[in-house]
Short mmCIF file of C-alpha atoms in Angstrom, two decimals:
data_model
loop_
_atom_site.label_atom_id
_atom_site.label_comp_id
_atom_site.label_asym_id
_atom_site.label_seq_id
_atom_site.Cartn_x
_atom_site.Cartn_y
_atom_site.Cartn_z
CA UNK A 1 0.00 0.00 0.00
CA UNK A 2 1.03 3.58 -0.60
CA UNK A 3 2.81 5.18 2.36
CA UNK A 4 1.52 8.70 2.93
CA UNK A 5 3.53 11.50 4.53
CA UNK A 6 2.47 12.38 8.07
CA UNK A 7 2.98 16.14 7.77
CA UNK A 8 1.23 18.68 5.58
CA UNK A 9 3.40 20.26 2.87
CA UNK A 10 4.89 23.67 3.61
CA UNK A 11 4.57 26.27 0.86
CA UNK A 12 6.27 29.00 2.85
CA UNK A 13 3.11 30.70 4.09
CA UNK A 14 2.58 32.18 7.55
CA UNK A 15 -0.39 30.91 9.61
CA UNK A 16 -2.24 34.12 8.68
CA UNK A 17 -1.55 33.56 4.98
CA UNK A 18 -2.70 29.93 5.23
CA UNK A 19 -5.95 31.11 6.73
CA UNK A 20 -6.36 33.72 3.99
CA UNK A 21 -5.64 31.05 1.38
CA UNK A 22 -8.61 29.02 2.59
CA UNK A 23 -11.09 31.64 3.81
CA UNK A 24 -10.14 34.67 1.74
CA UNK A 25 -11.37 35.70 -1.69
CA UNK A 26 -8.50 36.20 -4.11
CA UNK A 27 -8.78 36.14 -7.86
CA UNK A 28 -7.28 37.17 -11.20
CA UNK A 29 -8.06 40.65 -12.51
CA UNK A 30 -6.70 42.98 -15.17
CA UNK A 31 -3.84 44.98 -13.73
CA UNK A 32 -3.00 42.52 -10.96
CA UNK A 33 0.60 42.05 -12.09
CA UNK A 34 1.36 45.75 -11.98
CA UNK A 35 4.80 46.84 -13.13
CA UNK A 36 5.73 43.50 -14.74
CA UNK A 37 2.86 43.69 -17.20
CA UNK A 38 0.40 41.01 -18.33
CA UNK A 39 -1.48 39.51 -21.24
CA UNK A 40 -4.96 37.95 -21.20
CA UNK A 41 -7.12 36.25 -23.83
CA UNK A 42 -10.54 34.73 -24.44
CA UNK A 43 -12.47 33.47 -27.47
CA UNK A 44 -16.11 34.15 -28.27
CA UNK A 45 -17.11 30.47 -27.96
CA UNK A 46 -16.01 27.36 -26.08
CA UNK A 47 -16.02 25.15 -29.18
CA UNK A 48 -15.77 25.27 -32.96
CA UNK A 49 -16.05 22.92 -35.93
CA UNK A 50 -13.37 22.38 -38.59
CA UNK A 51 -13.36 25.21 -41.10
CA UNK A 52 -14.83 27.80 -38.71
CA UNK A 53 -13.17 31.06 -37.75
CA UNK A 54 -11.96 31.67 -34.19
CA UNK A 55 -11.81 35.21 -32.86
CA UNK A 56 -9.44 35.95 -30.00
CA UNK A 57 -9.88 38.96 -27.74
CA UNK A 58 -6.58 40.00 -26.19
CA UNK A 59 -5.62 42.66 -23.67
CA UNK A 60 -1.88 43.18 -23.25
CA UNK A 61 0.49 45.67 -21.71
CA UNK A 62 2.93 44.76 -24.50
CA UNK A 63 2.33 46.11 -28.03
CA UNK A 64 3.13 42.77 -29.69
CA UNK A 65 2.70 39.11 -28.83
CA UNK A 66 3.23 35.65 -30.26
CA UNK A 67 0.84 32.73 -30.24
CA UNK A 68 1.32 28.94 -30.26
CA UNK A 69 -1.61 26.51 -30.51
CA UNK A 70 -1.16 22.86 -29.49
CA UNK A 71 -3.62 19.98 -29.54
CA UNK A 72 -3.47 18.59 -25.99
CA UNK A 73 -4.00 14.83 -26.33
CA UNK A 74 -2.14 11.57 -25.92
CA UNK A 75 0.69 13.40 -27.64
CA UNK A 76 1.01 17.16 -28.01
CA UNK A 77 0.80 18.38 -31.59
CA UNK A 78 1.56 21.96 -32.58
CA UNK A 79 -0.92 23.13 -35.22
CA UNK A 80 -0.37 26.89 -35.41
CA UNK A 81 2.29 29.49 -34.59
CA UNK A 82 2.58 33.20 -35.33
CA UNK A 83 4.62 36.08 -33.97
CA UNK A 84 4.51 39.85 -34.24
CA UNK A 85 0.77 40.16 -33.63
CA UNK A 86 -0.37 43.60 -32.53
CA UNK A 87 -2.13 44.10 -29.21
CA UNK A 88 -3.11 46.85 -26.79
CA UNK A 89 -4.40 47.22 -23.27
CA UNK A 90 -8.20 47.11 -23.20
CA UNK A 91 -10.27 48.52 -20.39
CA UNK A 92 -12.39 45.98 -18.56
CA UNK A 93 -15.72 46.53 -16.74
CA UNK A 94 -15.67 46.08 -12.98
CA UNK A 95 -18.35 43.36 -13.21
CA UNK A 96 -16.76 41.57 -16.19
CA UNK A 97 -17.35 38.19 -14.53
CA UNK A 98 -21.07 38.80 -14.94
CA UNK A 99 -21.24 41.10 -17.97
CA UNK A 100 -18.24 39.90 -19.98
CA UNK A 101 -15.10 41.86 -20.77
CA UNK A 102 -16.40 43.51 -23.93
CA UNK A 103 -12.96 43.76 -25.52
CA UNK A 104 -12.46 44.47 -29.21
CA UNK A 105 -11.40 41.56 -31.41
CA UNK A 106 -7.62 41.19 -31.73
CA UNK A 107 -6.88 38.26 -34.04
CA UNK A 108 -8.74 35.71 -36.16
CA UNK A 109 -7.69 32.35 -37.56
CA UNK A 110 -9.44 29.45 -39.25
CA UNK A 111 -9.70 25.95 -37.81
CA UNK A 112 -8.00 23.63 -40.25
CA UNK A 113 -10.14 20.99 -41.94
CA UNK A 114 -7.49 18.50 -40.83
CA UNK A 115 -7.49 19.52 -37.14
CA UNK A 116 -8.81 16.49 -35.23
CA UNK A 117 -11.48 16.99 -32.61
CA UNK A 118 -9.98 17.70 -29.19
CA UNK A 119 -8.77 20.41 -26.84
CA UNK A 120 -6.49 23.08 -28.25
CA UNK A 121 -4.25 24.97 -25.86
CA UNK A 122 -3.33 28.53 -26.78
CA UNK A 123 -0.18 30.07 -25.31
CA UNK A 124 0.27 33.82 -25.71
CA UNK A 125 3.70 35.30 -24.94
CA UNK A 126 5.00 38.86 -24.96
CA UNK A 127 7.89 40.87 -23.55
CA UNK A 128 7.35 42.22 -20.07
CA UNK A 129 8.56 45.60 -18.88
CA UNK A 130 11.75 44.22 -17.35
CA UNK A 131 13.16 42.27 -20.27
CA UNK A 132 11.50 39.00 -19.38
CA UNK A 133 8.42 37.26 -20.77
CA UNK A 134 4.76 37.35 -19.80
CA UNK A 135 2.47 34.48 -20.74
CA UNK A 136 -1.14 33.44 -20.55
CA UNK A 137 -3.08 30.38 -21.61
CA UNK A 138 -6.44 29.85 -23.25
CA UNK A 139 -8.26 26.71 -24.36
CA UNK A 140 -10.88 26.00 -27.00
CA UNK A 141 -12.45 22.79 -28.24
CA UNK A 142 -12.68 21.55 -31.81
CA UNK A 143 -15.93 19.59 -31.83
CA UNK A 144 -16.61 16.79 -34.34
CA UNK A 145 -18.54 17.21 -37.54
CA UNK A 146 -21.85 15.34 -37.68
CA UNK A 147 -22.08 11.77 -38.92
CA UNK A 148 -21.76 8.20 -37.79
CA UNK A 149 -18.57 7.50 -35.77
CA UNK A 150 -18.30 3.73 -35.22
CA UNK A 151 -15.61 2.76 -32.76
CA UNK A 152 -15.07 6.34 -31.56
CA UNK A 153 -15.70 7.79 -28.12
CA UNK A 154 -17.21 11.20 -27.51
CA UNK A 155 -16.01 12.91 -24.35
CA UNK A 156 -18.14 15.85 -23.19
CA UNK A 157 -16.04 18.43 -21.33
CA UNK A 158 -17.63 19.77 -18.14
CA UNK A 159 -17.71 23.37 -19.39
CA UNK A 160 -20.70 24.28 -17.22
CA UNK A 161 -18.59 23.50 -14.18
CA UNK A 162 -15.52 25.25 -15.61
CA UNK A 163 -17.64 28.36 -16.01
CA UNK A 164 -19.10 28.11 -12.50
CA UNK A 165 -15.65 27.95 -10.88
CA UNK A 166 -13.76 30.43 -13.10
CA UNK A 167 -12.47 33.15 -10.75
CA UNK A 168 -11.23 35.56 -13.45
CA UNK A 169 -12.58 39.06 -12.87
CA UNK A 170 -13.61 38.46 -9.27
CA UNK A 171 -16.86 36.52 -9.28
CA UNK A 172 -18.08 32.98 -9.87
CA UNK A 173 -20.86 30.81 -8.44
CA UNK A 174 -18.97 30.50 -5.13
CA UNK A 175 -17.47 33.84 -4.15
CA UNK A 176 -17.60 37.26 -5.71
CA UNK A 177 -17.56 41.01 -5.82
CA UNK A 178 -21.27 41.42 -6.60
CA UNK A 179 -23.97 42.82 -4.33
CA UNK A 180 -24.09 46.13 -2.42
CA UNK A 181 -21.13 45.14 -0.23
CA UNK A 182 -19.20 43.48 -3.08
CA UNK A 183 -19.12 40.21 -1.16
CA UNK A 184 -21.69 38.00 -2.93
CA UNK A 185 -21.22 35.11 -5.35
CA UNK A 186 -22.53 35.79 -8.84
CA UNK A 187 -25.83 34.22 -9.88
CA UNK A 188 -24.87 34.89 -13.50
CA UNK A 189 -21.42 34.37 -15.00
CA UNK A 190 -20.13 35.22 -18.46
CA UNK A 191 -18.19 33.12 -20.94
CA UNK A 192 -16.66 36.30 -22.35
CA UNK A 193 -13.58 36.44 -20.11
CA UNK A 194 -10.28 34.59 -19.79
CA UNK A 195 -9.88 31.32 -17.92
CA UNK A 196 -8.34 31.66 -14.48
CA UNK A 197 -4.80 30.50 -13.82
CA UNK A 198 -4.57 26.73 -13.52
CA UNK A 199 -7.60 25.79 -15.64
CA UNK A 200 -5.59 25.27 -18.85
CA UNK A 201 -2.13 24.18 -17.65
CA UNK A 202 -0.67 23.05 -14.33
CA UNK A 203 2.70 21.82 -13.10
CA UNK A 204 2.75 18.11 -12.32
CA UNK A 205 3.27 18.72 -8.60
CA UNK A 206 0.10 20.84 -8.17
CA UNK A 207 -1.85 19.28 -5.26
CA UNK A 208 -5.25 17.71 -5.92
CA UNK A 209 -8.11 18.44 -3.52
CA UNK A 210 -8.15 15.16 -1.55
CA UNK A 211 -5.55 15.34 1.19
CA UNK A 212 -2.53 13.15 0.43
CA UNK A 213 -1.40 13.10 4.07
CA UNK A 214 -1.86 10.49 6.79
CA UNK A 215 -3.68 12.92 9.07
CA UNK A 216 -2.40 12.61 12.66
CA UNK A 217 -4.93 12.40 15.53
CA UNK A 218 -6.72 15.59 16.59
CA UNK A 219 -5.30 17.50 13.62
CA UNK A 220 -7.01 20.70 12.47
CA UNK A 221 -7.86 20.23 8.76
CA UNK A 222 -5.53 21.81 6.22
CA UNK A 223 -6.13 22.49 2.53
CA UNK A 224 -2.82 22.11 0.67
CA UNK A 225 -4.32 22.84 -2.75
CA UNK A 226 -5.55 26.27 -1.65
CA UNK A 227 -2.31 27.02 0.19
CA UNK A 228 -0.34 26.09 -2.96
CA UNK A 229 -2.62 28.25 -5.11
CA UNK A 230 -2.13 31.24 -2.82
CA UNK A 231 1.64 30.72 -2.72
CA UNK A 232 2.09 30.31 -6.49
CA UNK A 233 -0.43 32.81 -7.90
CA UNK A 234 -2.88 30.24 -9.23
CA UNK A 235 -6.64 30.42 -8.98
CA UNK A 236 -8.14 29.31 -5.67
CA UNK A 237 -10.40 27.00 -7.71
CA UNK A 238 -7.77 25.46 -10.01
CA UNK A 239 -8.12 22.06 -8.30
CA UNK A 240 -11.92 22.12 -8.31
CA UNK A 241 -12.47 22.38 -12.06
CA UNK A 242 -10.92 22.93 -15.46
CA UNK A 243 -9.23 21.05 -18.26
CA UNK A 244 -5.88 20.75 -16.50
CA UNK A 245 -7.16 19.15 -13.27
CA UNK A 246 -9.84 16.84 -14.66
CA UNK A 247 -10.97 16.45 -18.26
CA UNK A 248 -7.46 16.30 -19.74
CA UNK A 249 -6.45 13.19 -17.78
CA UNK A 250 -9.18 11.00 -19.27
CA UNK A 251 -8.65 12.34 -22.77
CA UNK A 252 -4.90 11.64 -22.70
CA UNK A 253 -5.37 8.22 -21.10
CA UNK A 254 -7.92 7.17 -23.74
CA UNK A 255 -5.75 8.24 -26.69
CA UNK A 256 -2.64 6.59 -25.24
CA UNK A 257 -4.67 3.41 -24.63
CA UNK A 258 -5.54 3.27 -28.32
CA UNK A 259 -9.05 4.72 -28.32
CA UNK A 260 -10.10 7.34 -30.85
CA UNK A 261 -11.66 10.18 -28.89
CA UNK A 262 -13.62 13.22 -29.99
CA UNK A 263 -14.35 16.12 -27.67
CA UNK A 264 -17.35 18.39 -27.32
CA UNK A 265 -18.45 21.00 -24.79
CA UNK A 266 -21.59 20.88 -22.69
CA UNK A 267 -22.71 23.89 -24.69
CA UNK A 268 -22.65 21.64 -27.77
CA UNK A 269 -24.80 19.18 -25.85
CA UNK A 270 -27.26 21.96 -25.03
CA UNK A 271 -27.54 23.62 -28.44
CA UNK A 272 -26.74 20.65 -30.74
CA UNK A 273 -27.95 17.49 -28.99
CA UNK A 274 -27.69 15.59 -32.28
CA UNK A 275 -23.92 15.60 -31.72
CA UNK A 276 -24.43 12.42 -29.67
CA UNK A 277 -26.11 10.52 -32.50
CA UNK A 278 -22.95 9.31 -34.20
CA UNK A 279 -21.49 7.56 -31.13
CA UNK A 280 -22.00 4.24 -29.40
CA UNK A 281 -20.38 5.57 -26.20
CA UNK A 282 -20.37 9.03 -24.64
CA UNK A 283 -18.16 9.79 -21.62
CA UNK A 284 -18.40 12.36 -18.83
CA UNK A 285 -15.51 12.75 -16.39
CA UNK A 286 -14.13 14.60 -13.39
CA UNK A 287 -15.99 17.31 -11.54
CA UNK A 288 -19.22 17.60 -13.51
CA UNK A 289 -21.59 19.60 -11.32
CA UNK A 290 -23.63 22.06 -13.46
CA UNK A 291 -26.13 21.02 -16.14
CA UNK A 292 -29.06 22.52 -18.01
CA UNK A 293 -32.39 20.77 -18.51
CA UNK A 294 -31.61 20.54 -22.23
CA UNK A 295 -28.28 18.80 -21.62
CA UNK A 296 -30.08 16.14 -19.58
CA UNK A 297 -32.74 15.78 -22.28
CA UNK A 298 -29.97 15.11 -24.80
CA UNK A 299 -28.40 12.33 -22.71
CA UNK A 300 -31.71 10.74 -21.72
CA UNK A 301 -32.92 10.58 -25.32
CA UNK A 302 -29.56 9.28 -26.54
CA UNK A 303 -29.54 6.39 -24.04
CA UNK A 304 -33.22 5.57 -24.63
CA UNK A 305 -32.42 5.16 -28.34
CA UNK A 306 -29.65 2.68 -27.57
CA UNK A 307 -26.68 4.83 -26.63
CA UNK A 308 -24.23 4.07 -23.84
CA UNK A 309 -23.22 6.70 -21.30
CA UNK A 310 -20.16 6.21 -19.08
CA UNK A 311 -19.88 8.74 -16.29
CA UNK A 312 -16.59 8.65 -14.38
CA UNK A 313 -17.52 11.81 -12.51
CA UNK A 314 -18.99 13.18 -9.33
CA UNK A 315 -21.24 15.90 -7.90
CA UNK A 316 -24.25 16.00 -10.25
CA UNK A 317 -25.78 18.89 -8.30
CA UNK A 318 -27.13 22.08 -9.90
CA UNK A 319 -29.55 22.98 -12.67
CA UNK A 320 -28.43 25.98 -14.72
CA UNK A 321 -29.94 28.07 -17.50
CA UNK A 322 -28.07 29.54 -20.46
CA UNK A 323 -28.89 33.02 -21.70
CA UNK A 324 -27.65 35.38 -24.42
CA UNK A 325 -27.08 32.53 -26.89
CA UNK A 326 -25.02 30.65 -24.33
CA UNK A 327 -22.75 33.54 -23.35
CA UNK A 328 -24.16 33.69 -19.82
CA UNK A 329 -24.81 30.91 -17.30
CA UNK A 330 -27.45 31.41 -14.60
CA UNK A 331 -27.43 29.58 -11.28
CA UNK A 332 -28.95 31.15 -8.17
CA UNK A 333 -28.02 28.08 -6.08
CA UNK A 334 -28.64 28.65 -2.35
CA UNK A 335 -30.58 31.86 -3.09
CA UNK A 336 -32.81 30.27 -5.76
CA UNK A 337 -36.05 30.06 -3.81
CA UNK A 338 -35.69 33.69 -2.71
CA UNK A 339 -34.36 35.26 -5.93
CA UNK A 340 -34.73 33.08 -9.04
CA UNK A 341 -37.51 34.42 -11.33
CA UNK A 342 -38.49 30.79 -11.97
CA UNK A 343 -40.15 30.89 -8.55
CA UNK A 344 -42.06 34.08 -9.32
CA UNK A 345 -44.29 33.27 -12.25
CA UNK A 346 -41.70 31.41 -14.28
CA UNK A 347 -41.39 27.70 -14.99
CA UNK A 348 -40.41 26.35 -11.57
CA UNK A 349 -39.11 23.11 -13.09
CA UNK A 350 -36.29 25.21 -14.59
CA UNK A 351 -35.33 26.76 -11.26
CA UNK A 352 -31.57 26.95 -10.80
CA UNK A 353 -31.62 25.00 -7.56
CA UNK A 354 -30.34 21.57 -6.63
CA UNK A 355 -31.78 18.92 -8.94
CA UNK A 356 -33.28 17.25 -5.86
CA UNK A 357 -35.53 20.23 -5.05
CA UNK A 358 -38.99 18.59 -5.14
CA UNK A 359 -40.53 21.40 -7.21
CA UNK A 360 -38.12 20.68 -10.08
CA UNK A 361 -39.28 17.07 -10.21
CA UNK A 362 -36.15 15.70 -11.85
CA UNK A 363 -33.62 14.27 -9.38
CA UNK A 364 -30.15 13.58 -10.73
CA UNK A 365 -30.69 9.85 -10.32
CA UNK A 366 -33.28 9.96 -13.11
CA UNK A 367 -30.46 10.54 -15.59
CA UNK A 368 -27.28 9.05 -14.11
CA UNK A 369 -28.62 6.83 -11.31
CA UNK A 370 -27.08 8.83 -8.44
CA UNK A 371 -27.68 12.11 -6.63
CA UNK A 372 -25.15 14.62 -5.29
CA UNK A 373 -27.31 15.39 -2.26
CA UNK A 374 -26.90 11.80 -1.02
CA UNK A 375 -23.15 11.92 -1.49
CA UNK A 376 -20.79 14.89 -1.51
CA UNK A 377 -17.56 15.17 0.54
CA UNK A 378 -14.87 12.57 1.15
CA UNK A 379 -11.16 12.87 1.85
CA UNK A 380 -10.82 16.58 2.44
CA UNK A 381 -11.34 19.00 5.29
CA UNK A 382 -13.15 17.40 8.17
CA UNK A 383 -15.23 15.13 5.92
CA UNK A 384 -13.85 11.61 6.33
CA UNK A 385 -10.22 12.88 6.22
CA UNK A 386 -8.96 9.39 7.12
CA UNK A 387 -11.66 7.57 5.18
CA UNK A 388 -11.30 5.08 2.36
CA UNK A 389 -9.37 6.38 -0.63
CA UNK A 390 -10.93 3.85 -3.00
CA UNK A 391 -14.36 2.31 -3.67
CA UNK A 392 -15.27 -0.66 -1.38
CA UNK A 393 -16.43 -3.33 -3.84
CA UNK A 394 -19.57 -5.40 -3.13
CA UNK A 395 -20.24 -7.14 -6.44
CA UNK A 396 -16.84 -8.26 -7.80
CA UNK A 397 -18.49 -10.66 -10.25
CA UNK A 398 -19.85 -7.76 -12.31
CA UNK A 399 -18.49 -7.46 -15.87
CA UNK A 400 -16.92 -4.09 -15.09
CA UNK A 401 -14.43 -5.79 -12.75
CA UNK A 402 -13.36 -8.56 -15.13
CA UNK A 403 -9.61 -9.01 -15.25
CA UNK A 404 -8.93 -7.01 -12.08
CA UNK A 405 -8.69 -9.93 -9.67
CA UNK A 406 -10.72 -7.89 -7.22
CA UNK A 407 -12.56 -9.56 -4.32
CA UNK A 408 -15.64 -8.75 -2.27
CA UNK A 409 -14.63 -6.13 0.29
CA UNK A 410 -11.54 -4.94 -1.60
CA UNK A 411 -10.89 -1.27 -2.24
CA UNK A 412 -10.76 -0.27 -5.90
CA UNK A 413 -8.36 2.60 -6.59
CA UNK A 414 -7.19 3.20 -3.03
CA UNK A 415 -3.51 3.69 -3.91
CA UNK A 416 -4.36 6.28 -6.56
CA UNK A 417 -7.08 7.90 -4.42
CA UNK A 418 -10.01 7.68 -6.84
CA UNK A 419 -12.62 8.18 -4.11
CA UNK A 420 -13.30 11.90 -3.40
CA UNK A 421 -13.37 14.77 -3.12
CA UNK A 422 -17.05 14.95 -4.05
CA UNK A 423 -19.06 11.82 -4.74
CA UNK A 424 -22.61 10.89 -5.75
CA UNK A 425 -24.79 8.34 -3.96
CA UNK A 426 -28.21 6.98 -3.11
CA UNK A 427 -30.14 6.09 -0.01
CA UNK A 428 -29.48 2.36 0.37
CA UNK A 429 -29.75 -0.62 2.69
CA UNK A 430 -27.67 -3.73 3.21
CA UNK A 431 -29.35 -7.11 2.80
CA UNK A 432 -27.35 -10.29 2.98
CA UNK A 433 -24.12 -8.30 2.85
CA UNK A 434 -25.07 -6.51 -0.40
CA UNK A 435 -26.25 -2.92 -0.97
CA UNK A 436 -29.64 -2.22 -2.53
CA UNK A 437 -31.23 1.18 -3.20
CA UNK A 438 -34.19 1.85 -0.93
CA UNK A 439 -37.69 2.15 -2.36
CA UNK A 440 -37.55 5.90 -1.66
CA UNK A 441 -34.11 6.45 -3.22
CA UNK A 442 -35.29 7.38 -6.71
CA UNK A 443 -33.00 4.75 -8.27
CA UNK A 444 -33.91 3.75 -11.83
CA UNK A 445 -35.33 0.26 -12.39
CA UNK A 446 -32.67 -2.40 -12.71
CA UNK A 447 -29.92 -0.39 -11.00
CA UNK A 448 -27.14 -2.48 -9.47
CA UNK A 449 -24.91 -1.02 -6.78
CA UNK A 450 -21.39 -2.34 -7.39
CA UNK A 451 -19.41 -0.39 -4.79
CA UNK A 452 -20.19 1.95 -1.88
CA UNK A 453 -18.01 4.24 0.23
CA UNK A 454 -18.80 6.66 3.05
CA UNK A 455 -19.05 10.42 2.64
CA UNK A 456 -20.34 13.35 4.65
CA UNK A 457 -22.09 16.68 4.20
CA UNK A 458 -20.91 17.86 7.61
CA UNK A 459 -17.50 18.25 9.19
CA UNK A 460 -18.27 16.30 12.32
CA UNK A 461 -15.71 15.86 15.08
CA UNK A 462 -15.81 15.64 18.86
CA UNK A 463 -12.47 17.41 19.10
CA UNK A 464 -12.04 20.00 16.32
CA UNK A 465 -13.69 23.38 17.07
CA UNK A 466 -16.18 24.76 14.56
CA UNK A 467 -14.10 27.90 13.90
CA UNK A 468 -11.31 25.71 12.50
CA UNK A 469 -13.62 24.06 9.99
CA UNK A 470 -14.06 25.28 6.43
CA UNK A 471 -17.18 23.42 5.29
CA UNK A 472 -19.01 23.28 8.67
CA UNK A 473 -22.67 22.21 8.28
CA UNK A 474 -23.95 24.82 5.80
CA UNK A 475 -24.27 22.44 2.84
CA UNK A 476 -25.94 19.85 5.02
CA UNK A 477 -28.51 22.35 6.23
CA UNK A 478 -29.15 23.52 2.66
CA UNK A 479 -29.80 19.91 1.63
CA UNK A 480 -32.10 19.42 4.63
CA UNK A 481 -34.07 22.54 3.69
CA UNK A 482 -34.16 21.54 0.00
CA UNK A 483 -35.43 18.03 0.61
CA UNK A 484 -37.57 18.50 3.71
CA UNK A 485 -38.51 22.19 3.76
CA UNK A 486 -36.65 23.15 6.92
CA UNK A 487 -32.98 23.21 7.92
CA UNK A 488 -33.66 21.82 11.37
CA UNK A 489 -31.31 19.64 13.41
CA UNK A 490 -33.66 16.71 12.90
CA UNK A 491 -33.65 17.15 9.13
CA UNK A 492 -29.88 17.70 9.07
CA UNK A 493 -29.49 14.37 10.80
CA UNK A 494 -31.36 12.71 7.92
CA UNK A 495 -28.95 13.96 5.25
CA UNK A 496 -25.54 14.61 6.76
CA UNK A 497 -24.26 11.05 6.27
CA UNK A 498 -23.65 10.44 2.58
CA UNK A 499 -22.08 7.87 0.29
CA UNK A 500 -20.42 7.45 -3.05
CA UNK A 501 -21.27 4.60 -5.42
CA UNK A 502 -20.45 2.78 -8.61
CA UNK A 503 -23.70 1.76 -10.31
CA UNK A 504 -24.84 0.24 -13.59
CA UNK A 505 -28.32 0.10 -15.09
CA UNK A 506 -30.22 -0.26 -18.38
CA UNK A 507 -32.45 2.44 -19.85
CA UNK A 508 -34.60 1.87 -22.89
CA UNK A 509 -32.34 0.31 -25.51
CA UNK A 510 -29.21 1.70 -23.88
CA UNK A 511 -27.18 1.48 -20.70
CA UNK A 512 -25.39 3.66 -18.15
CA UNK A 513 -22.32 3.05 -16.02
CA UNK A 514 -21.61 5.61 -13.33
CA UNK A 515 -18.54 5.71 -11.07
CA UNK A 516 -19.72 8.59 -8.92
CA UNK A 517 -16.47 10.28 -7.93
CA UNK A 518 -14.68 13.43 -9.15
CA UNK A 519 -11.34 11.75 -8.62
CA UNK A 520 -11.72 8.68 -10.87
CA UNK A 521 -9.37 10.46 -13.28
CA UNK A 522 -6.66 10.43 -10.57
CA UNK A 523 -6.47 6.66 -11.10
CA UNK A 524 -5.79 7.24 -14.80
CA UNK A 525 -3.30 10.02 -14.11
CA UNK A 526 -1.44 7.79 -11.63
CA UNK A 527 -1.65 4.71 -13.89
CA UNK A 528 -3.54 2.53 -11.42
CA UNK A 529 -3.81 -0.81 -13.24
CA UNK A 530 -7.16 -1.81 -11.67
CA UNK A 531 -8.76 1.56 -12.41
CA UNK A 532 -7.46 1.45 -15.98
CA UNK A 533 -8.85 -2.08 -16.41
CA UNK A 534 -12.33 -1.12 -15.18
CA UNK A 535 -12.31 1.95 -17.42
CA UNK A 536 -11.35 -0.13 -20.46
CA UNK A 537 -13.95 -2.78 -19.59
CA UNK A 538 -16.67 -0.13 -19.68
CA UNK A 539 -15.44 1.55 -22.86
CA UNK A 540 -14.90 -1.75 -24.70
CA UNK A 541 -18.35 -3.06 -23.81
CA UNK A 542 -20.02 0.18 -24.82
CA UNK A 543 -18.08 0.34 -28.08
CA UNK A 544 -19.05 -3.26 -28.88
CA UNK A 545 -15.49 -4.54 -28.55
CA UNK A 546 -16.27 -7.09 -25.83
#
């Protein structure tokens, strides 16, 4: 078994800085780098098709810049390079996170007809004011052209979640500079702004969210990923979302394992649901938390017709709406019942609340078999910090585990820490040593629970004071209020103990496999043989190879 260090890493921060790293609100904004200068970039869309034009909007303290574009897959392939491009500093609205930056177009180029579908990383470089170099990174997706794609996978990047966590400009769906006191999270966020630092590229030693420390007894929780972000100038949310932390690891694994993979954005799923029609298997990975009603419609219809959906992802939590032709994402979240127009004469089924809100009438389990509100936190903060790092397996005879040699009661992916930091589950019971969803769980017909681990919505300890806890019981009380109408202690007690599952079930002519953990991709990144084998078993079955 993997031997974990017993001390938290030291990134050179004082205790006050460590506290600010976790509890403070710091973000990327134009002008933040002062005298050294800076360059920023965004494109008008998340994804394009071959032959389409891409417009880049650049703001730079340097008058010229160069650009390199690389396809970021199993191997990196440079597809475009140009130097001597003209740029200028562009003023940015204070509320650009909500309204968009509104910059003038800087540079256009055409997607080559021979550019394969995938993620394309843009690096912009210019001279700084001291004789060095300033850089920034952007990412766009080349989506596939329509048509039948036998033997190919389609991965759908979790762009709704990228957008929700993007800290650039000061506000996202978690913290912000909106409201009369400039201290509220944004209920609307714009696509028309750069990605925050760490969403496109990361160094290999960047910490992941789950704590990779053997936590000594009576230890106050620490958050190395946020401390590292604060110390190195990366976004506070780099480890919670983005291409670099999540989606990229599956895409690279699949290409290196010999699969042919296309990539699309969730916005493609929303506006062009027919994009799924050409594929026998569609994959969702990583931290995949924010979805529109239309995105779910696309997946449900695809599977009913005979498609196969493999979700190696966790935290299927919030309904969103897209406005302004997809340039703005709306999610009122905790303030939905008080502020979302859907509750005041609108269509309440489209309320941007948790999917499990009864008035929406469409729990997450109806699409992917599991719900975020019955799962959530594992392996970070005070939520099961010493808990299992892998999935405890209950049904080792299932086809997904073929060739792993796994036994009943074994942990799948413990060495590579695939279980965490947010997981999806169901209300369940044990009969004869096996887990079954309860009659009230909302599980689809025919659902089999293959593995179950413990999770929590509350940091619960007899020894650690509440002021030293980051998550406390706020999410648990929100879930209690959402499900039962009141955030009482009695209702909190009904929801605070969660779980994470691997499940499999048929739907219509199709089938769904769901490993409900954000960190499944960590097993692929760390080349965990058992996790790779299960992943290949699912892909091969769904592609008709086994």
